[in-house]
Amino acid sequence: MAHQIPFEPRDRTRPLKTFVSPKERVAIETRAQAAGLSVSAYLRAAALGARLTSVHDQKAILALLQVNADQGRLGGLLKLWLVSRAGVGAGPGEVRRLLHDIETVQIQLRALIDRL
């Protein structure tokens, strides 16, 4: 969820009842399960305007964050190579292009993560 619901769990002592059709109940239960929440927590979050993300979205975000971290490590290794092996291997133009490509991919990954 994008933001936390501002109520203490211990304050949750009053039930709220609503009537739904069997089809609606299945749909709500399915969505709650996809969000990794109980039906009660799902309905509370939805009613209070919390941003709900599915478990699959959360896993995708984690995977993108890991790729972003790998890109950062790759850039760090490239910079380390430049310092320790200056003048050996690729020319300055190619190195600048590689650094630029890594930075571009990181920016794109961050944009994707922010949209999820």
PDB file of C-alpha atoms in Angstrom:
ATOM      1  CA  MET A   1       0.000   0.000   0.000  1.00  0.00           C
ATOM      2  CA  ALA A   2       1.251   3.487  -0.754  1.00  0.00           C
ATOM      3  CA  HIS A   3       0.377   5.106   2.544  1.00  0.00           C
ATOM      4  CA  GLN A   4      -0.463   3.768   5.955  1.00  0.00           C
ATOM      5  CA  ILE A   5      -3.941   3.946   7.368  1.00  0.00           C
ATOM      6  CA  PRO A   6      -3.779   6.351  10.337  1.00  0.00           C
ATOM      7  CA  PHE A   7      -5.561   4.140  12.868  1.00  0.00           C
ATOM      8  CA  GLU A   8      -4.098   1.954  15.588  1.00  0.00           C
ATOM      9  CA  PRO A   9      -4.896  -1.750  15.141  1.00  0.00           C
ATOM     10  CA  ARG A  10      -6.121  -1.894  18.736  1.00  0.00           C
ATOM     11  CA  ASP A  11      -8.787   0.720  18.001  1.00  0.00           C
ATOM     12  CA  ARG A  12     -10.442  -1.666  15.557  1.00  0.00           C
ATOM     13  CA  THR A  13     -13.216  -2.926  17.777  1.00  0.00           C
ATOM     14  CA  ARG A  14     -16.313  -1.920  15.858  1.00  0.00           C
ATOM     15  CA  PRO A  15     -17.427  -4.086  12.929  1.00  0.00           C
ATOM     16  CA  LEU A  16     -18.855  -2.498   9.816  1.00  0.00           C
ATOM     17  CA  LYS A  17     -21.380  -4.607   7.952  1.00  0.00           C
ATOM     18  CA  THR A  18     -22.273  -4.412   4.278  1.00  0.00           C
ATOM     19  CA  PHE A  19     -24.360  -6.601   2.032  1.00  0.00           C
ATOM     20  CA  VAL A  20     -22.945  -7.968  -1.207  1.00  0.00           C
ATOM     21  CA  SER A  21     -24.008 -10.534  -3.760  1.00  0.00           C
ATOM     22  CA  PRO A  22     -22.168 -13.876  -3.949  1.00  0.00           C
ATOM     23  CA  LYS A  23     -20.464 -12.693  -7.135  1.00  0.00           C
ATOM     24  CA  GLU A  24     -19.336  -9.439  -5.491  1.00  0.00           C
ATOM     25  CA  ARG A  25     -18.047 -11.373  -2.477  1.00  0.00           C
ATOM     26  CA  VAL A  26     -15.893 -13.583  -4.704  1.00  0.00           C
ATOM     27  CA  ALA A  27     -14.568 -10.522  -6.549  1.00  0.00           C
ATOM     28  CA  ILE A  28     -13.685  -8.771  -3.267  1.00  0.00           C
ATOM     29  CA  GLU A  29     -12.030 -11.887  -1.844  1.00  0.00           C
ATOM     30  CA  THR A  30     -10.030 -12.355  -5.054  1.00  0.00           C
ATOM     31  CA  ARG A  31      -8.819  -8.753  -5.020  1.00  0.00           C
ATOM     32  CA  ALA A  32      -7.938  -8.941  -1.328  1.00  0.00           C
ATOM     33  CA  GLN A  33      -5.910 -12.085  -1.958  1.00  0.00           C
ATOM     34  CA  ALA A  34      -4.147 -10.464  -4.937  1.00  0.00           C
ATOM     35  CA  ALA A  35      -3.204  -7.535  -2.679  1.00  0.00           C
ATOM     36  CA  GLY A  36      -1.939  -9.909   0.007  1.00  0.00           C
ATOM     37  CA  LEU A  37      -4.523  -8.657   2.516  1.00  0.00           C
ATOM     38  CA  SER A  38      -7.404 -10.064   4.478  1.00  0.00           C
ATOM     39  CA  VAL A  39     -10.855  -9.074   3.220  1.00  0.00           C
ATOM     40  CA  SER A  40     -11.259  -6.777   6.219  1.00  0.00           C
ATOM     41  CA  ALA A  41      -7.897  -5.067   5.676  1.00  0.00           C
ATOM     42  CA  TYR A  42      -8.570  -4.778   1.943  1.00  0.00           C
ATOM     43  CA  LEU A  43     -11.990  -3.167   2.416  1.00  0.00           C
ATOM     44  CA  ARG A  44     -10.643  -0.816   5.105  1.00  0.00           C
ATOM     45  CA  ALA A  45      -7.736   0.274   2.908  1.00  0.00           C
ATOM     46  CA  ALA A  46      -9.927   0.718  -0.179  1.00  0.00           C
ATOM     47  CA  ALA A  47     -12.562   2.685   1.725  1.00  0.00           C
ATOM     48  CA  LEU A  48      -9.944   4.977   3.275  1.00  0.00           C
ATOM     49  CA  GLY A  49      -8.306   5.688  -0.081  1.00  0.00           C
ATOM     50  CA  ALA A  50      -5.061   3.772   0.357  1.00  0.00           C
ATOM     51  CA  ARG A  51      -3.256   2.863  -2.849  1.00  0.00           C
ATOM     52  CA  LEU A  52      -3.511  -0.893  -3.211  1.00  0.00           C
ATOM     53  CA  THR A  53      -0.921  -2.888  -5.121  1.00  0.00           C
ATOM     54  CA  SER A  54      -1.048  -6.546  -5.921  1.00  0.00           C
ATOM     55  CA  VAL A  55       1.510  -8.999  -4.630  1.00  0.00           C
ATOM     56  CA  HIS A  56       2.676  -9.394  -8.244  1.00  0.00           C
ATOM     57  CA  ASP A  57       3.231  -5.621  -8.533  1.00  0.00           C
ATOM     58  CA  GLN A  58       5.210  -5.654  -5.292  1.00  0.00           C
ATOM     59  CA  LYS A  59       7.393  -8.487  -6.618  1.00  0.00           C
ATOM     60  CA  ALA A  60       7.909  -6.616  -9.902  1.00  0.00           C
ATOM     61  CA  ILE A  61       8.957  -3.485  -8.011  1.00  0.00           C
ATOM     62  CA  LEU A  62      11.435  -5.512  -5.956  1.00  0.00           C
ATOM     63  CA  ALA A  63      12.873  -7.082  -9.115  1.00  0.00           C
ATOM     64  CA  LEU A  64      13.277  -3.654 -10.740  1.00  0.00           C
ATOM     65  CA  LEU A  65      14.974  -2.316  -7.608  1.00  0.00           C
ATOM     66  CA  GLN A  66      17.401  -5.245  -7.693  1.00  0.00           C
ATOM     67  CA  VAL A  67      18.215  -4.585 -11.358  1.00  0.00           C
ATOM     68  CA  ASN A  68      18.710  -0.906 -10.524  1.00  0.00           C
ATOM     69  CA  ALA A  69      21.128  -1.859  -7.728  1.00  0.00           C
ATOM     70  CA  ASP A  70      22.986  -4.182 -10.119  1.00  0.00           C
ATOM     71  CA  GLN A  71      23.306  -1.313 -12.585  1.00  0.00           C
ATOM     72  CA  GLY A  72      24.769   0.855  -9.829  1.00  0.00           C
ATOM     73  CA  ARG A  73      27.292  -1.839  -8.929  1.00  0.00           C
ATOM     74  CA  LEU A  74      28.210  -2.219 -12.602  1.00  0.00           C
ATOM     75  CA  GLY A  75      28.879   1.510 -12.839  1.00  0.00           C
ATOM     76  CA  GLY A  76      30.974   1.321  -9.673  1.00  0.00           C
ATOM     77  CA  LEU A  77      33.032  -1.555 -11.043  1.00  0.00           C
ATOM     78  CA  LEU A  78      33.575   0.317 -14.300  1.00  0.00           C
ATOM     79  CA  LYS A  79      34.781   3.385 -12.387  1.00  0.00           C
ATOM     80  CA  LEU A  80      37.071   1.205 -10.242  1.00  0.00           C
ATOM     81  CA  TRP A  81      38.531  -0.324 -13.391  1.00  0.00           C
ATOM     82  CA  LEU A  82      39.123   3.162 -14.791  1.00  0.00           C
ATOM     83  CA  VAL A  83      41.034   4.205 -11.677  1.00  0.00           C
ATOM     84  CA  SER A  84      43.096   1.040 -11.281  1.00  0.00           C
ATOM     85  CA  ARG A  85      43.759   0.325 -14.973  1.00  0.00           C
ATOM     86  CA  ALA A  86      43.841   3.806 -16.489  1.00  0.00           C
ATOM     87  CA  GLY A  87      44.652   3.763 -20.177  1.00  0.00           C
ATOM     88  CA  VAL A  88      44.318  -0.026 -20.539  1.00  0.00           C
ATOM     89  CA  GLY A  89      41.440  -1.471 -22.548  1.00  0.00           C
ATOM     90  CA  ALA A  90      38.654   0.670 -23.972  1.00  0.00           C
ATOM     91  CA  GLY A  91      39.182   4.236 -25.103  1.00  0.00           C
ATOM     92  CA  PRO A  92      37.778   7.261 -23.257  1.00  0.00           C
ATOM     93  CA  GLY A  93      34.909   7.718 -25.708  1.00  0.00           C
ATOM     94  CA  GLU A  94      33.705   4.147 -25.278  1.00  0.00           C
ATOM     95  CA  VAL A  95      33.994   4.384 -21.493  1.00  0.00           C
ATOM     96  CA  ARG A  96      31.947   7.603 -21.446  1.00  0.00           C
ATOM     97  CA  ARG A  97      29.326   5.931 -23.631  1.00  0.00           C
ATOM     98  CA  LEU A  98      29.128   2.943 -21.261  1.00  0.00           C
ATOM     99  CA  LEU A  99      28.754   5.202 -18.224  1.00  0.00           C
ATOM    100  CA  HIS A 100      26.074   7.188 -20.024  1.00  0.00           C
ATOM    101  CA  ASP A 101      24.234   3.987 -21.001  1.00  0.00           C
ATOM    102  CA  ILE A 102      24.297   2.724 -17.412  1.00  0.00           C
ATOM    103  CA  GLU A 103      22.972   6.056 -16.138  1.00  0.00           C
ATOM    104  CA  THR A 104      20.229   6.083 -18.797  1.00  0.00           C
ATOM    105  CA  VAL A 105      19.083   2.583 -17.823  1.00  0.00           C
ATOM    106  CA  GLN A 106      19.016   3.578 -14.138  1.00  0.00           C
ATOM    107  CA  ILE A 107      16.860   6.623 -14.913  1.00  0.00           C
ATOM    108  CA  GLN A 108      14.457   4.481 -16.942  1.00  0.00           C
ATOM    109  CA  LEU A 109      14.258   1.886 -14.151  1.00  0.00           C
ATOM    110  CA  ARG A 110      13.498   4.553 -11.549  1.00  0.00           C
ATOM    111  CA  ALA A 111      10.729   5.939 -13.779  1.00  0.00           C
ATOM    112  CA  LEU A 112       9.206   2.448 -14.116  1.00  0.00           C
ATOM    113  CA  ILE A 113       9.406   1.870 -10.367  1.00  0.00           C
ATOM    114  CA  ASP A 114       7.743   5.220  -9.656  1.00  0.00           C
ATOM    115  CA  ARG A 115       4.849   4.359 -11.997  1.00  0.00           C
ATOM    116  CA  LEU A 116       4.233   1.066 -10.199  1.00  0.00           C
TER     117      LEU A 116
END
